[in-house]
Structure formats: structure tokens, C-alpha cells
CSV table of C-alpha atoms in Angstrom, one decimal:
chain,number,residue,atom,x,y,z
A,1,GLU,CA,1.5,-12.2,17.3
A,2,ASN,CA,2.1,-9.6,20.0
A,3,VAL,CA,0.0,-10.6,23.0
A,4,LEU,CA,-1.1,-7.8,25.3
A,5,THR,CA,-1.7,-8.6,29.0
A,6,GLN,CA,-3.6,-6.1,31.2
A,7,SER,CA,-3.6,-5.9,35.0
A,8,PRO,CA,-5.4,-5.8,37.2
A,9,GLY,CA,-8.4,-7.6,35.9
A,10,THR,CA,-10.7,-5.5,38.0
A,11,LEU,CA,-10.1,-2.3,39.9
A,12,SER,CA,-12.5,-1.1,42.5
A,13,LEU,CA,-12.0,2.4,43.7
A,14,SER,CA,-13.8,5.4,45.1
A,15,PRO,CA,-14.6,8.7,43.4
A,16,GLY,CA,-11.6,11.1,43.5
A,17,GLU,CA,-9.1,8.3,43.7
A,18,ARG,CA,-6.4,7.6,41.2
A,19,ALA,CA,-6.5,4.5,38.9
A,20,THR,CA,-3.4,3.0,37.4
A,21,LEU,CA,-3.9,0.4,34.7
A,22,SER,CA,-1.1,-1.6,33.2
A,23,CYS,CA,-0.7,-3.0,29.7
A,24,ARG,CA,2.3,-5.3,29.0
A,25,ALA,CA,3.2,-6.6,25.5
A,26,SER,CA,5.0,-9.8,24.7
A,27,GLN,CA,7.1,-8.0,22.2
A,28,SER,CA,8.2,-4.4,22.0
A,29,VAL,CA,5.6,-1.9,20.6
A,30,SER,CA,6.4,1.3,18.9
A,31,SER,CA,4.8,4.0,21.0
A,32,SER,CA,3.1,5.4,17.9
A,33,TYR,CA,1.1,2.2,17.7
A,34,LEU,CA,-0.2,1.9,21.3
A,35,ALA,CA,-3.7,3.1,22.1
A,36,TRP,CA,-6.2,2.9,24.9
A,37,TYR,CA,-10.0,2.6,24.7
A,38,GLN,CA,-12.9,2.9,27.1
A,39,GLN,CA,-16.0,0.7,26.6
A,40,LYS,CA,-19.2,1.0,28.6
A,41,PRO,CA,-21.9,-1.7,28.6
A,42,GLY,CA,-23.8,-1.8,25.3
A,43,GLN,CA,-21.5,0.8,23.7
A,44,ALA,CA,-18.7,0.7,21.2
A,45,PRO,CA,-15.1,1.3,22.3
A,46,ARG,CA,-14.1,4.9,22.5
A,47,LEU,CA,-10.6,6.1,21.8
A,48,LEU,CA,-8.9,7.7,24.8
A,49,ILE,CA,-5.2,7.7,24.1
A,50,TYR,CA,-3.2,7.2,21.0
A,51,GLY,CA,0.6,7.2,20.4
A,52,ALA,CA,0.9,5.9,24.0
A,53,SER,CA,0.4,9.4,25.5
A,54,SER,CA,-1.7,11.7,23.4
A,55,ARG,CA,-5.3,12.3,24.4
A,56,ALA,CA,-7.9,11.9,21.8
A,57,THR,CA,-10.3,14.8,21.0
A,58,GLY,CA,-12.6,15.6,23.8
A,59,ILE,CA,-11.0,13.4,26.4
A,60,PRO,CA,-10.6,15.0,29.8
A,61,ASP,CA,-7.1,15.7,31.1
A,62,ARG,CA,-7.6,13.4,34.0
A,63,PHE,CA,-6.8,10.6,31.5
A,64,SER,CA,-3.1,10.2,30.7
A,65,GLY,CA,-1.0,7.6,29.1
A,66,SER,CA,2.7,6.7,29.5
A,67,GLY,CA,5.2,4.0,28.8
A,68,SER,CA,7.4,2.5,26.1
A,69,GLY,CA,8.7,-0.7,24.8
A,70,THR,CA,6.7,-3.5,26.4
A,71,ASP,CA,5.2,-1.6,29.4
A,72,PHE,CA,2.4,1.0,29.2
A,73,THR,CA,0.2,2.7,31.7
A,74,LEU,CA,-3.2,4.4,31.6
A,75,THR,CA,-3.7,6.7,34.6
A,76,ILE,CA,-7.0,8.2,35.6
A,77,SER,CA,-6.1,10.9,38.1
A,78,ARG,CA,-9.4,11.7,39.8
A,79,LEU,CA,-12.0,9.1,39.2
A,80,GLU,CA,-15.6,10.1,38.5
A,81,SER,CA,-18.6,7.8,38.5
A,82,GLU,CA,-18.8,8.1,34.7
A,83,ASP,CA,-15.4,6.4,34.4
A,84,SER,CA,-16.9,3.1,35.3
A,85,ALA,CA,-16.1,1.0,32.3
A,86,VAL,CA,-13.7,-1.6,30.8
A,87,TYR,CA,-10.4,-0.2,29.4
A,88,TYR,CA,-8.5,-1.9,26.6
A,89,CYS,CA,-5.0,-1.3,25.3
A,90,GLN,CA,-4.4,-2.0,21.6
A,91,GLN,CA,-1.2,-2.3,19.5
A,92,TYR,CA,-0.3,-2.5,15.9
A,93,GLY,CA,2.8,-4.4,14.8
A,94,SER,CA,2.4,-7.1,12.2
A,95,THR,CA,-1.2,-7.1,13.0
A,96,TYR,CA,-3.6,-5.4,15.4
A,97,THR,CA,-4.2,-6.9,18.9
A,98,PHE,CA,-6.2,-5.9,21.9
A,99,GLY,CA,-5.6,-6.6,25.5
A,100,PRO,CA,-8.3,-8.5,27.6
A,101,GLY,CA,-9.3,-5.3,29.4
A,102,THR,CA,-9.4,-3.9,32.9
A,103,LYS,CA,-12.7,-3.4,34.5
A,104,VAL,CA,-12.9,-0.2,36.6
A,105,GLU,CA,-15.6,-0.1,39.2
A,106,ILE,CA,-16.4,3.1,41.1
B,1,GLU,CA,-21.2,14.6,12.9
B,2,VAL,CA,-18.7,11.9,12.1
B,3,GLN,CA,-20.6,8.6,12.2
B,4,LEU,CA,-20.4,5.0,11.2
B,5,VAL,CA,-23.6,2.9,11.2
B,6,GLU,CA,-23.4,-0.9,10.7
B,7,SER,CA,-26.2,-3.0,9.4
B,8,GLY,CA,-26.8,-6.5,8.1
B,9,GLY,CA,-26.3,-8.6,11.2
B,10,GLY,CA,-28.6,-11.3,12.3
B,11,LEU,CA,-29.1,-15.1,12.8
B,12,VAL,CA,-27.6,-17.4,10.2
B,13,GLN,CA,-27.2,-21.1,10.1
B,14,PRO,CA,-23.7,-22.8,10.2
B,15,GLY,CA,-22.3,-22.8,6.7
B,16,GLY,CA,-24.3,-19.8,5.7
B,17,SER,CA,-23.4,-16.3,4.5
B,18,LEU,CA,-24.1,-12.8,5.6
B,19,ARG,CA,-23.0,-9.4,4.3
B,20,LEU,CA,-22.4,-6.5,6.7
B,21,SER,CA,-22.5,-2.9,5.7
B,22,CYS,CA,-21.1,0.2,7.4
B,23,ALA,CA,-22.4,3.6,6.2
B,24,ALA,CA,-20.0,6.5,6.9
B,25,SER,CA,-21.0,10.1,7.2
B,26,GLY,CA,-19.5,13.4,8.4
B,27,PHE,CA,-16.0,12.8,7.0
B,28,THR,CA,-14.2,12.1,3.7
B,29,PHE,CA,-14.6,8.4,3.7
B,30,SER,CA,-12.4,7.8,0.7
B,31,ARG,CA,-9.3,9.1,2.5
B,32,TYR,CA,-9.3,6.5,5.3
B,33,TRP,CA,-8.3,2.9,5.8
B,34,MET,CA,-11.3,1.1,7.2
B,35,HIS,CA,-11.4,-1.9,9.5
B,36,TRP,CA,-13.7,-4.5,10.9
B,37,VAL,CA,-13.3,-5.6,14.5
B,38,ARG,CA,-15.4,-8.2,16.3
B,39,GLN,CA,-16.1,-8.8,20.0
B,40,THR,CA,-17.2,-11.8,22.0
B,41,PRO,CA,-17.3,-12.3,25.8
B,42,THR,CA,-14.7,-15.0,25.6
B,43,LYS,CA,-12.2,-13.7,23.1
B,44,GLY,CA,-12.7,-10.0,23.6
B,45,LEU,CA,-11.9,-7.5,20.8
B,46,VAL,CA,-10.4,-9.2,17.8
B,47,TRP,CA,-9.2,-7.5,14.6
B,48,VAL,CA,-10.8,-9.0,11.5
B,49,SER,CA,-9.9,-7.2,8.4
B,50,ARG,CA,-8.8,-3.9,6.8
B,51,ILE,CA,-9.0,-2.2,3.5
B,52,ASN,CA,-7.0,0.8,2.2
B,53,SER,CA,-8.5,4.0,1.1
B,54,ASP,CA,-9.1,3.1,-2.6
B,55,GLY,CA,-9.9,-0.5,-2.0
B,56,SER,CA,-6.9,-1.9,-3.7
B,57,THR,CA,-5.3,-3.5,-0.6
B,58,THR,CA,-7.0,-5.8,1.8
B,59,ASN,CA,-5.8,-7.9,4.8
B,60,TYR,CA,-7.4,-10.5,7.0
B,61,ALA,CA,-7.0,-12.2,10.3
B,62,ASP,CA,-5.9,-15.9,9.8
B,63,SER,CA,-9.2,-17.0,11.4
B,64,VAL,CA,-11.3,-15.5,8.6
B,65,LYS,CA,-8.9,-15.7,5.6
B,66,GLY,CA,-10.5,-17.3,2.6
B,67,ARG,CA,-14.0,-17.0,4.1
B,68,PHE,CA,-14.5,-13.3,4.6
B,69,SER,CA,-14.1,-10.5,2.0
B,70,ILE,CA,-13.9,-6.8,2.8
B,71,SER,CA,-14.8,-4.2,0.2
B,72,ARG,CA,-15.8,-0.6,-0.1
B,73,ASP,CA,-17.8,1.7,-2.3
B,74,ASN,CA,-16.4,5.2,-2.0
B,75,ALA,CA,-19.1,6.7,-4.1
B,76,LYS,CA,-21.7,5.4,-1.5
B,77,ASN,CA,-19.5,6.0,1.5
B,78,THR,CA,-20.0,2.4,2.5
B,79,LEU,CA,-17.8,-0.4,3.8
B,80,TYR,CA,-18.8,-4.1,3.5
B,81,LEU,CA,-17.9,-7.4,4.9
B,82,GLN,CA,-19.0,-10.5,3.0
B,83,MET,CA,-18.9,-13.5,5.4
B,84,ASN,CA,-19.1,-17.0,4.0
B,85,SER,CA,-18.9,-20.5,5.5
B,86,LEU,CA,-19.9,-19.1,8.9
B,87,SER,CA,-19.4,-21.2,12.0
B,88,ALA,CA,-20.4,-20.7,15.6
B,89,GLU,CA,-17.0,-19.3,16.3
B,90,ASP,CA,-17.9,-16.3,14.1
B,91,THR,CA,-20.7,-15.3,16.5
B,92,ALA,CA,-19.9,-11.8,17.7
B,93,VAL,CA,-20.7,-8.2,17.6
B,94,TYR,CA,-19.0,-6.7,14.5
B,95,TYR,CA,-17.8,-3.2,14.5
B,96,CYS,CA,-16.5,-1.1,11.7
B,97,ALA,CA,-13.8,1.4,12.7
B,98,ARG,CA,-11.9,4.2,11.0
B,99,LEU,CA,-8.1,4.2,11.3
B,100,SER,CA,-6.6,7.6,12.1
B,101,VAL,CA,-3.0,8.1,11.1
B,102,THR,CA,-1.4,11.2,12.5
B,103,THR,CA,2.1,12.3,13.4
B,104,GLY,CA,1.2,11.5,17.0
B,105,GLY,CA,0.1,7.9,16.4
B,106,VAL,CA,-2.2,5.4,14.8
B,107,ALA,CA,-5.5,4.3,16.4
B,108,PHE,CA,-9.2,3.5,15.7
B,109,ASP,CA,-10.7,6.9,16.3
B,110,VAL,CA,-14.3,6.3,15.1
B,111,TRP,CA,-16.4,3.2,15.7
B,112,GLY,CA,-19.8,2.1,14.7
B,113,GLN,CA,-22.4,1.0,17.2
B,114,GLY,CA,-21.9,-2.6,16.2
B,115,THR,CA,-24.1,-5.3,14.6
B,116,MET,CA,-24.7,-8.7,16.2
B,117,VAL,CA,-24.0,-11.8,14.1
B,118,THR,CA,-25.3,-15.1,15.6
B,119,VAL,CA,-24.4,-18.4,13.9
B,120,SER,CA,-26.7,-21.1,15.1
B,121,SER,CA,-29.0,-23.9,13.8
């Protein structure tokens, strides 16, 4: 199983700042199969990024994804208060796995 | 509006059974692979099962294999998860999710609101 590790566990920033979230895989991941999700309390996850760097429909351009192989990054360029949430990376290889999440506090 | 709505969760005793449903609307349900994902505070998001578009292929996480059964009724636009021999470790919020496959990548692009399953005596 491809284990995903996310860092940091919690990120506390101010509005307007830049957030950089890391996702590291224990085995190489095809970029096509790496996605990022946002989850707010009491809500289902929402797709932000697919294919490592493509924004999902309706996602603001302040969200961007990058990376390849075993190291991937989600960047939120100008934080807004509504971005407070937990962010998960997810991969598909032989099975589907999710990272433990990074909590972003604003 | 593209939507998935789960139902069927609740409190069940250890060893019991439960069937979850996921009603789809706003898209051509029969064209998509569908999945179940569960979430707990301790284990986070965990993939449970998937079924292909016509229901002929199913796969399961090792933790539920032999106990859970995924199925679908494309005429009713509904996905199901039959859960048997439940234990406390199956306590979770269960989400159904649509898998989107494009040239750009593969991801769960639509999620239901989740249904809570609690296994306890």
C-alpha cells in the first residue's frame, strides 16, 4: 500500500499569506492519480486539484498543485478566512489511499 | 445539480447488518464508476469499495472483503453497500463518491453528504 504522509500537521497563518502543504508518498505516484481535497467541519471532502496540478471546476486560481514522483505540493497563494479547513492528498495505485490531512487555521 | 445523497446509516449491534443507499441525480449515473469511502477521527479517510459502470466488476478493501457487498441499480440511479458482520471498527461516516476519469487525471469529483454508521451494543 502506498502510504501518504502530509506536513505540517497544522498550519496557522494570517489572511493574505501563502500556505504551502506537502504530501509525500512511500512509493512513486503517477501524477494523473494524485488529487487534493478540502474538507470543512461537518461537510464532505471537496475536490480541489486532480492530476497533481489541474484545478477542479469552480476552484479559485489561488489554489495550485505541483509535484511528481513521491513529492507533491498544494499551494494557497493568498489565504482567505474561508480557506480554514483540513486538506487531504489522495492517490491511486493498486488501491486508493488518503493522507492524514493538514489543518489550515486562519 | 449533480448530487449524491446517502441514506441508511444508524445504530447497529455488533454482528449485525446494514444496507446503505446512495441516490444519484443530475448526471448520467450509468457512465461512472462509483465508490464508498469511510471516515473516522482516528483512521481518517479510507477507501472501502468500488463498482464499475455496469456493475460487473467490484473491488474491496481488505478490511471489509467478505463482509461488505457493493451493488448498483442503474435504472434507479442508486448505489448500495450491504454491510454484514459489523464490528466497532466499522463505525464511521460513510460517503459515496463518483470517480471522474479525464485526460487530466482521476479523482473523486462528487461526494455525498455522508451517513453515520455506529456499531455498538
